[in-house]
Each structure stands twice: as C-alpha cells, then as structure tokens.
mmCIF file of C-alpha atoms in Angstrom:
data_model
loop_
_atom_site.group_PDB
_atom_site.id
_atom_site.type_symbol
_atom_site.label_atom_id
_atom_site.label_comp_id
_atom_site.label_asym_id
_atom_site.label_seq_id
_atom_site.Cartn_x
_atom_site.Cartn_y
_atom_site.Cartn_z
ATOM 1 C CA MET A 1 184.031 178.125 121.873
ATOM 2 C CA MET A 2 186.140 175.054 121.358
ATOM 3 C CA LEU A 3 184.442 171.660 121.053
ATOM 4 C CA SER A 4 186.051 168.743 122.830
ATOM 5 C CA ALA A 5 187.128 165.784 120.750
ATOM 6 C CA PRO A 6 184.782 162.791 120.874
ATOM 7 C CA THR A 7 185.740 159.980 123.239
ATOM 8 C CA ILE A 8 186.599 156.692 121.554
ATOM 9 C CA THR A 9 186.543 153.464 123.566
ATOM 10 C CA ALA A 10 188.490 150.522 122.232
ATOM 11 C CA VAL A 11 186.940 147.050 122.621
ATOM 12 C CA HIS A 12 189.138 143.984 122.664
ATOM 13 C CA PRO A 13 188.224 141.659 119.753
ATOM 14 C CA GLN A 14 187.591 138.663 122.083
ATOM 15 C CA LEU A 15 185.272 140.770 124.307
ATOM 16 C CA ALA A 16 183.400 141.996 121.249
ATOM 17 C CA ARG A 17 182.707 138.421 120.221
ATOM 18 C CA SER A 18 181.498 137.474 123.728
ATOM 19 C CA VAL A 19 178.892 140.240 123.968
ATOM 20 C CA GLY A 20 177.731 140.189 120.373
ATOM 21 C CA PRO A 21 175.546 137.650 118.621
ATOM 22 C CA PRO A 22 176.775 134.049 118.742
ATOM 23 C CA ASP A 23 179.150 133.115 115.958
ATOM 24 C CA GLY A 24 178.491 130.218 113.616
ATOM 25 C CA ARG A 25 180.310 127.705 115.818
ATOM 26 C CA VAL A 26 178.192 128.474 118.923
ATOM 27 C CA ALA A 27 174.968 128.376 116.914
ATOM 28 C CA HIS A 28 176.032 125.068 115.399
ATOM 29 C CA GLU A 29 176.694 123.601 118.856
ATOM 30 C CA ARG A 30 173.314 124.706 120.137
ATOM 31 C CA ILE A 31 171.508 123.247 117.154
ATOM 32 C CA ALA A 32 173.468 120.011 117.432
ATOM 33 C CA SER A 33 172.578 119.795 121.131
ATOM 34 C CA ALA A 34 168.894 120.375 120.409
ATOM 35 C CA LEU A 35 168.941 117.724 117.690
ATOM 36 C CA GLY A 36 170.693 115.333 120.059
ATOM 37 C CA ARG A 37 167.971 115.786 122.645
ATOM 38 C CA TYR A 38 165.367 115.240 119.948
ATOM 39 C CA GLU A 39 167.003 112.022 118.745
ATOM 40 C CA GLN A 40 167.324 110.764 122.313
ATOM 41 C CA GLY A 41 163.668 111.459 122.951
ATOM 42 C CA GLN A 42 162.607 109.738 119.737
ATOM 43 C CA SER A 43 164.770 106.693 120.449
ATOM 44 C CA ALA A 44 162.702 106.069 123.584
ATOM 45 C CA PHE A 45 159.724 105.393 121.297
ATOM 46 C CA ALA A 46 161.584 102.657 119.417
ATOM 47 C CA ILE A 47 160.134 99.924 121.643
ATOM 48 C CA LEU A 48 156.621 100.882 120.542
ATOM 49 C CA PRO A 49 155.633 98.508 117.711
ATOM 50 C CA GLU A 50 154.813 100.225 114.446
ATOM 51 C CA PRO A 51 151.162 99.029 114.412
ATOM 52 C CA ALA A 52 150.661 100.449 117.910
ATOM 53 C CA ARG A 53 152.300 103.702 116.862
ATOM 54 C CA ARG A 54 149.896 104.012 113.941
ATOM 55 C CA VAL A 55 146.936 103.440 116.239
ATOM 56 C CA VAL A 56 148.127 106.139 118.649
ATOM 57 C CA LEU A 57 148.469 108.594 115.766
ATOM 58 C CA GLU A 58 145.018 107.684 114.471
ATOM 59 C CA ILE A 59 143.446 108.279 117.885
ATOM 60 C CA GLY A 60 145.155 111.662 118.134
ATOM 61 C CA ASP A 61 144.284 112.627 114.569
ATOM 62 C CA ARG A 62 140.617 111.833 115.100
ATOM 63 C CA MET A 63 140.544 113.807 118.355
ATOM 64 C CA GLN A 64 142.316 116.706 116.658
ATOM 65 C CA GLY A 65 139.870 116.655 113.767
ATOM 66 C CA LEU A 66 136.908 116.715 116.109
ATOM 67 C CA GLY A 67 138.444 119.520 118.151
ATOM 68 C CA GLY A 68 139.017 121.547 114.978
ATOM 69 C CA ALA A 69 135.431 121.059 113.851
ATOM 70 C CA LEU A 70 134.148 122.230 117.230
ATOM 71 C CA ARG A 71 136.265 125.376 117.231
ATOM 72 C CA ALA A 72 133.896 126.828 114.657
ATOM 73 C CA VAL A 73 131.102 126.889 117.251
ATOM 74 C CA GLU A 74 133.114 127.926 120.314
ATOM 75 C CA PRO A 75 132.134 131.635 120.149
ATOM 76 C CA ASP A 76 128.483 130.653 120.641
ATOM 77 C CA ASP A 77 128.004 130.546 124.412
ATOM 78 C CA ASP A 78 124.986 128.274 124.046
ATOM 79 C CA ILE A 79 126.921 125.475 122.370
ATOM 80 C CA GLY A 80 127.986 122.677 124.695
ATOM 81 C CA THR A 81 126.239 124.076 127.764
ATOM 82 C CA ASP A 82 122.921 122.262 127.435
ATOM 83 C CA HIS A 83 122.684 118.530 128.032
ATOM 84 C CA ALA A 84 121.621 117.633 124.491
ATOM 85 C CA SER A 85 124.556 119.465 122.892
ATOM 86 C CA GLU A 86 127.030 118.021 125.364
ATOM 87 C CA SER A 87 125.709 114.495 124.792
ATOM 88 C CA LEU A 88 126.093 114.929 121.040
ATOM 89 C CA ILE A 89 129.745 115.934 121.357
ATOM 90 C CA VAL A 90 130.492 113.215 123.916
ATOM 91 C CA ALA A 91 129.070 110.571 121.584
ATOM 92 C CA ALA A 92 131.210 111.885 118.722
ATOM 93 C CA LEU A 93 134.331 111.843 120.896
ATOM 94 C CA ARG A 94 133.694 108.287 122.035
ATOM 95 C CA GLU A 95 133.134 107.211 118.441
ATOM 96 C CA ALA A 96 136.454 108.811 117.543
ATOM 97 C CA VAL A 97 138.464 107.299 120.396
ATOM 98 C CA ASP A 98 136.971 103.985 121.527
ATOM 99 C CA PRO A 99 137.812 101.842 118.457
ATOM 100 C CA GLY A 100 141.436 102.981 118.603
ATOM 101 C CA LEU A 101 141.715 102.272 122.312
ATOM 102 C CA GLY A 102 140.390 98.771 121.725
ATOM 103 C CA ALA A 103 142.868 98.247 118.889
ATOM 104 C CA LEU A 104 145.733 99.524 121.041
ATOM 105 C CA GLU A 105 144.803 97.114 123.829
ATOM 106 C CA ARG A 106 144.968 94.258 121.330
ATOM 107 C CA GLU A 107 148.342 95.422 120.014
ATOM 108 C CA ILE A 108 150.027 95.982 123.394
ATOM 109 C CA GLY A 109 148.117 93.922 125.952
ATOM 110 C CA PHE A 110 148.674 94.642 129.633
ATOM 111 C CA ASP A 111 151.667 92.455 130.421
ATOM 112 C CA ALA A 112 154.160 95.255 129.730
ATOM 113 C CA PRO A 113 153.225 98.422 131.671
ATOM 114 C CA ALA A 114 156.285 100.259 130.315
ATOM 115 C CA MET A 115 154.855 99.967 126.805
ATOM 116 C CA TRP A 116 151.736 101.895 127.795
ATOM 117 C CA ARG A 117 153.856 104.595 129.415
ATOM 118 C CA VAL A 118 155.834 104.991 126.197
ATOM 119 C CA ALA A 119 152.615 105.060 124.180
ATOM 120 C CA SER A 120 151.240 107.755 126.486
ATOM 121 C CA ARG A 121 154.360 109.887 126.086
ATOM 122 C CA TYR A 122 154.207 109.406 122.318
ATOM 123 C CA PHE A 123 150.558 110.515 122.333
ATOM 124 C CA HIS A 124 151.078 113.512 124.610
ATOM 125 C CA GLU A 125 154.126 114.791 122.734
ATOM 126 C CA ARG A 126 151.890 115.206 119.702
ATOM 127 C CA PHE A 127 148.379 115.737 121.057
ATOM 128 C CA GLY A 128 148.796 116.754 124.698
ATOM 129 C CA ALA A 129 147.286 120.195 124.073
ATOM 130 C CA LEU A 130 143.946 118.487 123.408
ATOM 131 C CA VAL A 131 144.024 116.740 126.796
ATOM 132 C CA ASP A 132 144.865 120.023 128.508
ATOM 133 C CA LEU A 133 141.498 121.395 127.346
ATOM 134 C CA SER A 134 139.913 119.222 130.047
ATOM 135 C CA PRO A 135 140.973 120.396 133.534
ATOM 136 C CA PHE A 136 140.220 116.951 134.960
ATOM 137 C CA ALA A 137 142.083 114.963 132.301
ATOM 138 C CA ALA A 138 144.971 117.448 132.469
ATOM 139 C CA ARG A 139 145.282 117.049 136.238
ATOM 140 C CA CYS A 140 145.280 113.274 135.903
ATOM 141 C CA PHE A 141 148.103 113.402 133.358
ATOM 142 C CA HIS A 142 150.272 116.159 134.862
ATOM 143 C CA LYS A 143 149.844 115.013 138.503
ATOM 144 C CA PRO A 144 150.631 118.363 140.184
ATOM 145 C CA LEU A 145 151.022 116.717 143.613
ATOM 146 C CA GLY A 146 153.387 114.140 142.150
ATOM 147 C CA TYR A 147 151.110 111.110 142.144
ATOM 148 C CA ALA A 148 147.942 109.815 140.525
ATOM 149 C CA GLY A 149 144.708 109.721 142.458
ATOM 150 C CA ASP A 150 145.372 112.733 144.681
ATOM 151 C CA PHE A 151 142.506 114.024 146.795
ATOM 152 C CA GLU A 152 141.558 116.799 144.354
ATOM 153 C CA MET A 153 141.426 114.333 141.455
ATOM 154 C CA MET A 154 139.042 112.271 143.576
ATOM 155 C CA ASN A 155 137.009 115.370 144.395
ATOM 156 C CA MET A 156 136.659 116.063 140.673
ATOM 157 C CA VAL A 157 135.328 112.539 140.153
ATOM 158 C CA TYR A 158 132.843 112.949 143.006
ATOM 159 C CA ARG A 159 131.698 116.412 141.880
ATOM 160 C CA ASN A 160 131.118 114.940 138.417
ATOM 161 C CA ASP A 161 131.186 118.321 136.638
ATOM 162 C CA SER A 162 131.905 118.710 132.913
ATOM 163 C CA LEU A 163 134.893 121.024 133.314
ATOM 164 C CA GLY A 164 136.456 122.879 130.400
ATOM 165 C CA ALA A 165 136.407 126.235 128.634
ATOM 166 C CA THR A 166 135.600 124.661 125.247
ATOM 167 C CA PRO A 167 133.003 122.155 124.015
ATOM 168 C CA PHE A 168 135.782 119.660 123.303
ATOM 169 C CA GLY A 169 137.319 120.079 126.764
ATOM 170 C CA ARG A 170 133.975 119.616 128.478
ATOM 171 C CA ALA A 171 133.252 116.533 126.376
ATOM 172 C CA LEU A 172 136.605 114.962 127.267
ATOM 173 C CA SER A 173 135.904 115.577 130.960
ATOM 174 C CA ARG A 174 132.530 113.922 130.518
ATOM 175 C CA VAL A 175 133.988 110.887 128.756
ATOM 176 C CA VAL A 176 136.413 110.246 131.632
ATOM 177 C CA LEU A 177 133.898 110.968 134.389
ATOM 178 C CA ASP A 178 131.213 108.773 132.807
ATOM 179 C CA SER A 179 133.642 105.925 132.227
ATOM 180 C CA ALA A 180 133.254 102.647 134.083
ATOM 181 C CA ALA A 181 136.180 103.574 136.335
ATOM 182 C CA GLY A 182 134.738 107.009 137.115
ATOM 183 C CA ARG A 183 131.369 105.520 138.037
ATOM 184 C CA ALA A 184 133.075 102.832 140.140
ATOM 185 C CA VAL A 185 134.863 105.469 142.225
ATOM 186 C CA ARG A 186 131.591 107.255 142.956
ATOM 187 C CA HIS A 187 129.827 103.977 143.768
ATOM 188 C CA ARG A 188 132.569 102.814 146.119
ATOM 189 C CA ALA A 189 131.968 105.805 148.385
ATOM 190 C CA HIS A 190 128.406 104.560 148.888
ATOM 191 C CA TYR A 191 129.638 100.988 149.383
ATOM 192 C CA LEU A 192 132.052 102.095 152.123
ATOM 193 C CA ALA A 193 129.438 104.326 153.746
ATOM 194 C CA ALA A 194 127.209 101.252 154.079
ATOM 195 C CA LYS A 195 130.078 99.330 155.714
ATOM 196 C CA ILE A 196 130.572 102.144 158.225
ATOM 197 C CA GLU A 197 126.864 102.298 159.005
ATOM 198 C CA ALA A 198 126.709 98.525 159.542
ATOM 199 C CA THR A 199 129.691 98.671 161.892
ATOM 200 C CA VAL A 200 128.316 101.528 163.991
ATOM 201 C CA THR A 201 124.814 100.030 164.270
ATOM 202 C CA ARG A 202 125.946 96.471 165.035
ATOM 203 C CA ASP A 203 123.751 94.817 167.676
ATOM 204 C CA GLY A 204 125.095 94.626 171.201
ATOM 205 C CA ARG A 205 127.623 97.426 170.848
ATOM 206 C CA ARG A 206 128.504 98.905 174.256
ATOM 207 C CA ARG A 207 131.146 101.424 173.181
ATOM 208 C CA PRO A 208 131.688 103.779 170.241
ATOM 209 C CA GLY A 209 132.412 102.108 166.899
ATOM 210 C CA ARG A 210 136.049 102.725 165.959
ATOM 211 C CA ILE A 211 136.655 103.422 162.263
ATOM 212 C CA LEU A 212 139.986 103.827 160.431
ATOM 213 C CA SER A 213 140.373 104.954 156.808
ATOM 214 C CA VAL A 214 143.821 104.286 155.297
ATOM 215 C CA ALA A 215 144.876 106.617 152.455
ATOM 216 C CA ALA A 216 141.718 108.543 153.255
ATOM 217 C CA GLY A 217 141.862 111.217 150.534
ATOM 218 C CA PRO A 218 138.762 113.429 150.772
ATOM 219 C CA ALA A 219 136.923 110.779 152.885
ATOM 220 C CA MET A 220 133.818 111.167 150.742
ATOM 221 C CA GLU A 221 132.094 108.162 152.347
ATOM 222 C CA LEU A 222 132.121 110.006 155.693
ATOM 223 C CA GLN A 223 130.828 113.155 154.037
ATOM 224 C CA LEU A 224 127.948 111.144 152.565
ATOM 225 C CA ILE A 225 126.945 109.857 156.013
ATOM 226 C CA LEU A 226 127.129 113.337 157.542
ATOM 227 C CA ARG A 227 124.765 114.608 154.855
ATOM 228 C CA ARG A 228 122.115 111.898 155.210
ATOM 229 C CA ASP A 229 122.386 110.536 158.783
ATOM 230 C CA PRO A 230 124.868 112.610 160.800
ATOM 231 C CA ALA A 231 123.855 111.074 164.143
ATOM 232 C CA LEU A 232 125.676 107.883 163.105
ATOM 233 C CA LEU A 233 129.014 109.669 163.353
ATOM 234 C CA ALA A 234 128.277 111.672 166.498
ATOM 235 C CA ALA A 235 130.863 111.663 169.278
ATOM 236 C CA GLY A 236 130.075 108.918 171.763
ATOM 237 C CA ARG A 237 128.748 106.707 169.005
ATOM 238 C CA THR A 238 131.660 106.689 166.552
ATOM 239 C CA GLU A 239 135.370 107.484 166.693
ATOM 240 C CA ILE A 240 137.012 108.240 163.338
ATOM 241 C CA ALA A 241 140.690 108.082 162.405
ATOM 242 C CA LEU A 242 142.127 109.037 159.011
ATOM 243 C CA ILE A 243 145.576 108.121 157.697
ATOM 244 C CA ASP A 244 147.128 109.759 154.653
ATOM 245 C CA GLN A 245 150.667 110.524 153.503
ATOM 246 C CA ASP A 246 149.454 113.878 152.128
ATOM 247 C CA ALA A 247 148.975 116.444 154.892
ATOM 248 C CA GLY A 248 146.936 118.547 152.471
ATOM 249 C CA ALA A 249 144.494 115.698 151.929
ATOM 250 C CA LEU A 250 144.051 115.273 155.680
ATOM 251 C CA GLU A 251 143.484 118.987 156.195
ATOM 252 C CA HIS A 252 140.910 119.052 153.405
ATOM 253 C CA ALA A 253 139.070 116.015 154.783
ATOM 254 C CA ARG A 254 139.144 117.428 158.316
ATOM 255 C CA GLU A 255 137.726 120.770 157.177
ATOM 256 C CA ARG A 256 134.925 119.159 155.181
ATOM 257 C CA ILE A 257 133.976 116.696 157.935
ATOM 258 C CA LEU A 258 133.931 119.361 160.649
ATOM 259 C CA ALA A 259 132.005 121.803 158.461
ATOM 260 C CA LEU A 260 129.322 119.184 157.734
ATOM 261 C CA ALA A 261 129.197 118.272 161.413
ATOM 262 C CA VAL A 262 128.582 121.926 162.324
ATOM 263 C CA GLN A 263 125.811 122.146 159.714
ATOM 264 C CA ALA A 264 124.201 119.022 161.170
ATOM 265 C CA ASP A 265 124.680 120.266 164.756
ATOM 266 C CA VAL A 266 126.660 117.198 165.837
ATOM 267 C CA GLN A 267 130.093 116.817 167.338
ATOM 268 C CA VAL A 268 132.482 114.247 165.896
ATOM 269 C CA THR A 269 135.555 112.536 167.309
ATOM 270 C CA LEU A 270 138.158 112.793 164.564
ATOM 271 C CA ARG A 271 141.874 112.016 164.563
ATOM 272 C CA CYS A 272 144.125 112.667 161.538
ATOM 273 C CA ILE A 273 147.400 110.766 161.200
ATOM 274 C CA ASN A 274 149.909 112.036 158.647
ATOM 275 C CA THR A 275 151.971 108.967 157.761
ATOM 276 C CA SER A 276 152.696 106.646 154.839
ATOM 277 C CA ILE A 277 151.777 103.046 154.193
ATOM 278 C CA ARG A 278 155.505 102.292 154.234
ATOM 279 C CA THR A 279 155.616 103.436 157.862
ATOM 280 C CA VAL A 280 152.487 101.442 158.663
ATOM 281 C CA ILE A 281 154.098 98.329 157.181
ATOM 282 C CA ALA A 282 157.304 98.914 159.155
ATOM 283 C CA GLN A 283 155.764 99.867 162.495
ATOM 284 C CA GLY A 284 152.177 98.633 162.463
ATOM 285 C CA LEU A 285 149.221 100.504 163.946
ATOM 286 C CA ASP A 286 149.133 101.296 167.658
ATOM 287 C CA ASP A 287 145.409 100.997 168.169
ATOM 288 C CA SER A 288 142.509 98.629 167.466
ATOM 289 C CA TYR A 289 139.468 99.276 165.278
ATOM 290 C CA ASP A 290 136.114 97.746 164.452
ATOM 291 C CA LEU A 291 136.469 98.658 160.776
ATOM 292 C CA VAL A 292 139.657 99.374 158.871
ATOM 293 C CA TYR A 293 139.232 100.174 155.186
ATOM 294 C CA SER A 294 141.234 101.399 152.233
ATOM 295 C CA ALA A 295 139.403 102.420 149.078
ATOM 296 C CA GLY A 296 142.149 102.919 146.499
ATOM 297 C CA LEU A 297 145.608 102.553 148.044
ATOM 298 C CA PHE A 298 146.188 98.928 147.076
ATOM 299 C CA ASP A 299 145.780 99.793 143.376
ATOM 300 C CA TYR A 300 149.232 101.401 143.620
ATOM 301 C CA LEU A 301 151.040 98.715 145.642
ATOM 302 C CA LYS A 302 153.121 95.854 144.266
ATOM 303 C CA ASP A 303 152.245 92.348 145.395
ATOM 304 C CA ARG A 304 154.787 92.132 148.204
ATOM 305 C CA ALA A 305 153.639 95.437 149.717
ATOM 306 C CA VAL A 306 149.990 94.435 149.274
ATOM 307 C CA ARG A 307 150.448 91.386 151.449
ATOM 308 C CA ALA A 308 152.465 93.220 154.112
ATOM 309 C CA ALA A 309 150.053 96.162 154.290
ATOM 310 C CA ALA A 310 146.987 93.935 154.553
ATOM 311 C CA ALA A 311 148.577 91.966 157.394
ATOM 312 C CA ARG A 312 149.102 95.207 159.340
ATOM 313 C CA LEU A 313 145.506 96.327 158.794
ATOM 314 C CA VAL A 314 144.106 92.988 159.933
ATOM 315 C CA ALA A 315 146.384 93.013 162.981
ATOM 316 C CA ALA A 316 144.825 96.352 163.986
ATOM 317 C CA LEU A 317 141.297 94.921 164.194
ATOM 318 C CA ALA A 318 139.411 94.581 167.437
ATOM 319 C CA PRO A 319 137.651 91.239 168.026
ATOM 320 C CA GLY A 320 134.742 90.943 165.623
ATOM 321 C CA GLY A 321 136.118 93.706 163.392
ATOM 322 C CA SER A 322 136.630 93.726 159.622
ATOM 323 C CA ALA A 323 139.217 95.008 157.176
ATOM 324 C CA VAL A 324 137.925 96.117 153.765
ATOM 325 C CA ILE A 325 140.546 96.439 151.020
ATOM 326 C CA GLY A 326 139.630 97.851 147.614
ATOM 327 C CA ASN A 327 141.316 97.050 144.290
ATOM 328 C CA PHE A 328 140.281 97.570 140.667
ATOM 329 C CA ASP A 329 139.410 94.355 138.860
ATOM 330 C CA VAL A 330 141.452 93.242 135.854
ATOM 331 C CA ALA A 331 138.186 93.534 133.931
ATOM 332 C CA ASN A 332 138.300 97.354 133.956
ATOM 333 C CA PRO A 333 137.077 98.561 130.542
ATOM 334 C CA THR A 334 138.433 102.071 131.191
ATOM 335 C CA ARG A 335 142.015 100.836 131.484
ATOM 336 C CA PRO A 336 143.180 101.699 127.911
ATOM 337 C CA LEU A 337 141.878 105.270 128.244
ATOM 338 C CA MET A 338 143.465 105.634 131.682
ATOM 339 C CA GLU A 339 146.836 104.339 130.522
ATOM 340 C CA LEU A 340 147.112 106.175 127.185
ATOM 341 C CA ILE A 341 145.374 109.516 127.668
ATOM 342 C CA LEU A 342 145.712 109.983 131.441
ATOM 343 C CA ASP A 343 148.974 108.062 132.113
ATOM 344 C CA TRP A 344 147.150 106.656 135.139
ATOM 345 C CA GLN A 345 148.476 103.180 135.826
ATOM 346 C CA LEU A 346 147.099 100.833 138.473
ATOM 347 C CA TYR A 347 147.901 97.319 139.628
ATOM 348 C CA HIS A 348 144.678 95.608 138.606
ATOM 349 C CA ARG A 349 143.813 92.356 140.391
ATOM 350 C CA SER A 350 141.177 89.686 140.020
ATOM 351 C CA ALA A 351 139.078 88.183 142.791
ATOM 352 C CA ASP A 352 141.340 85.134 142.675
ATOM 353 C CA ASP A 353 144.386 87.405 143.058
ATOM 354 C CA LEU A 354 142.891 88.894 146.214
ATOM 355 C CA ARG A 355 142.109 85.452 147.586
ATOM 356 C CA GLY A 356 145.680 84.391 146.911
ATOM 357 C CA HIS A 357 147.033 87.379 148.829
ATOM 358 C CA PHE A 358 144.628 87.507 151.761
ATOM 359 C CA SER A 359 142.729 84.244 152.285
ATOM 360 C CA ASP A 360 144.968 83.103 155.163
ATOM 361 C CA LEU A 361 144.672 86.404 157.048
ATOM 362 C CA GLY A 362 142.257 86.816 159.935
ATOM 363 C CA THR A 363 139.343 84.405 160.312
ATOM 364 C CA GLY A 364 138.499 84.309 156.623
ATOM 365 C CA MET A 365 137.600 86.567 153.727
ATOM 366 C CA THR A 366 135.062 87.194 151.019
ATOM 367 C CA VAL A 367 135.294 89.289 147.861
ATOM 368 C CA GLU A 368 132.591 91.886 147.233
ATOM 369 C CA ARG A 369 132.000 94.512 144.525
ATOM 370 C CA GLU A 370 130.490 97.970 144.353
ATOM 371 C CA ALA A 371 127.499 98.545 142.078
ATOM 372 C CA THR A 372 129.408 98.599 138.767
ATOM 373 C CA GLY A 373 131.274 95.401 139.640
ATOM 374 C CA ILE A 374 134.626 96.921 138.660
ATOM 375 C CA ASN A 375 135.988 97.832 142.078
ATOM 376 C CA LEU A 376 136.597 94.697 144.147
ATOM 377 C CA PHE A 377 136.747 94.602 147.956
ATOM 378 C CA ALA A 378 138.408 91.933 150.034
ATOM 379 C CA VAL A 379 136.482 91.760 153.331
ATOM 380 C CA ILE A 380 138.637 90.087 156.000
ATOM 381 C CA GLY A 381 137.410 89.157 159.468
ATOM 382 C CA ALA A 382 139.466 89.714 162.608
#
C-alpha cells in the first residue's frame, strides 16, 4: 500500500507574525502605554501636599497593620461576633484612624473639596481593599447607583448592623455607623416623625393632613409611625406624597409602607412622584401641603439651587403649613472620615448659612436640630 505524501501548508511571514506572540516592538508599545497611564494617574496626586500625603499613608498603614493582626483570628467563628470582642476591635480601629483624620483635616481644611477627593483616590488606590471588607463602607465609596446617599445606603444606616465577613470589616462598619453622622441620620427620622405627628394632630383640623417628602429615599420616618401609631397615617386622616428621582427608591418605600399598613390593618393614601429636584425648581409643585420636608437632599445642592428649591417647597404650602429643610452642620465631626474613606462629600452649612438662604421666605423661620445637634433643620412657615 502506498502512503500519501504529507500535506505542507505555507504561511506568509507577515501572517505568521500577526497570529504568533507579539514581537518586541508591540510589547514595548504596550508597556509604554501602561506606564503612561500610570504617570498620568500619579500626576493627579501632585496637588496633594507632601505632609497630607504622609498622613494618608500613615492612616492606611495603621489600618493595614490592624487588619493583618486580625487575620490570625479570622478562622475562629467566635471572634468578632460577641459585643465585647467587637467593641475591642472597634476601639483599636478608632485609635488607629482618628488621630490621622484629625491631622489630615488640619493639613487640608475644608475650603478645597477637590483636595479631599484627590486624597480619597490616593488612599483607595493603595488601601481600598481594606474598605471593601465592610459592605456598608464599600457601598458608600463605590456608589453602585451612581450617587451618594442612595436609599439602600440609608437603609444600612437605619438597620445599624455590623456587616462584614471578617472582624476588621465588621469593625469598620461599626465605626461608620456609630459615627456622629450615622447617629444623626437615625435621629433625624425620629425628628421628622414628630413633625408629621404634630401636623396630623393639629387642633381644629377639618380635613386630612397633607404630607410631602422630597427626595424621600426609604421614608423611614413614615415607617416608624406605622410601627408605633399607624392610625395617624390612616386614609381619611393623612394623605402622603413622596418625591424621588430614583424610581427604585420610590418602589422600595411604597412596598415597605404598604406592607406595614397591611400588618397594622390600616389603609393609607399614598402617591409616589418620580421626578428630580431640577424639575421641581423649573416647574414648581402642582399641589398644596400642610408639611413639606426634605431630610438630606439639600446636603447635595449648591447655594443657588438651595435657594431656588426652598422657594418652590414654601410656595407649595397650604395656609398654616410648614417646610422643614435638613442640612448637615459645618460642625460635623465625621466629615474627615466621610471625605477620605467613603468619598462622601456634602455641602455643610451653619445655622447662619440657613438663615441667610431662607429667612425671607414664607412668614419666618427657625433653625432646629435633631438629638445629636449635627443635622440642622430650617423650619419655614407658610
């Protein structure tokens, strides 16, 4: 039997080079491109003063050292789950971080927000994996919905759970949740619930109290009322409207409010309006309310928008109604942690700032505070 000759396929030299491994020139170009991106990224940190840079590195190094020490006990399921162990780790983490945050505030101040953003990027490029160990801190930094303070971030603050798969991660969650800002958010829900209750129970009322929450988020203040005195929000006594730019936030709030109403065996009158504050400023509100409030929206608005938005809210008040506008005070001790580790920037304002913006609106205003004193509220009469 004759064997056929083997088939030989010729490959053009240029084709051989295109399908084979990259030659030295291509590899060189790729490396040069990578180095160029690196240099460009590092040049962005040039505005960060050297003393501030050293402080950022010290904060990260101390956190990293603590995280490394705790890894030795991670296999023990009992470590970090009981209150005493968690408190011990939280105290160690605060001792590691707080002095550096104070030093960084002194080095940078708060007059240049861009500097804090650069410092945060510098920190996260080197130590971001530590922050990711805390699901709450990680969500604050990464902002999966594209903005800080989304409704699930707020839910995490309200739930107040030490989330994390490691002792370090749980401790970092605890540090943020137990911060002055975290406590202020939880307290402001109770403050707003009291405002709603006072509006609905006002003497001489002959019709349902009309309530509007602007940038409602999870509407925790309404959930609180439905848990402790649901009859206050019953249809015929109260009409509720929620505004939020996030349809998901509105759907979540609606589901929670209706579920609690069913549990309490009450019916509620609830309207959800999916729109932005920009649209409210441009078009106004087409109804009148006895109480219009916004818990955290104004923390994200520049001064010009603050004034315009407040004017629209006050214009939507029925006679005798009130607008309640929340804003974090400049005296927020959690601000360095929020700006560096969470990249969560707010427009902080003092009581005098709020008076300057709002004192000529309506029939007059006062400035109030929730229990921690950190979250301010401008209360403006119709």
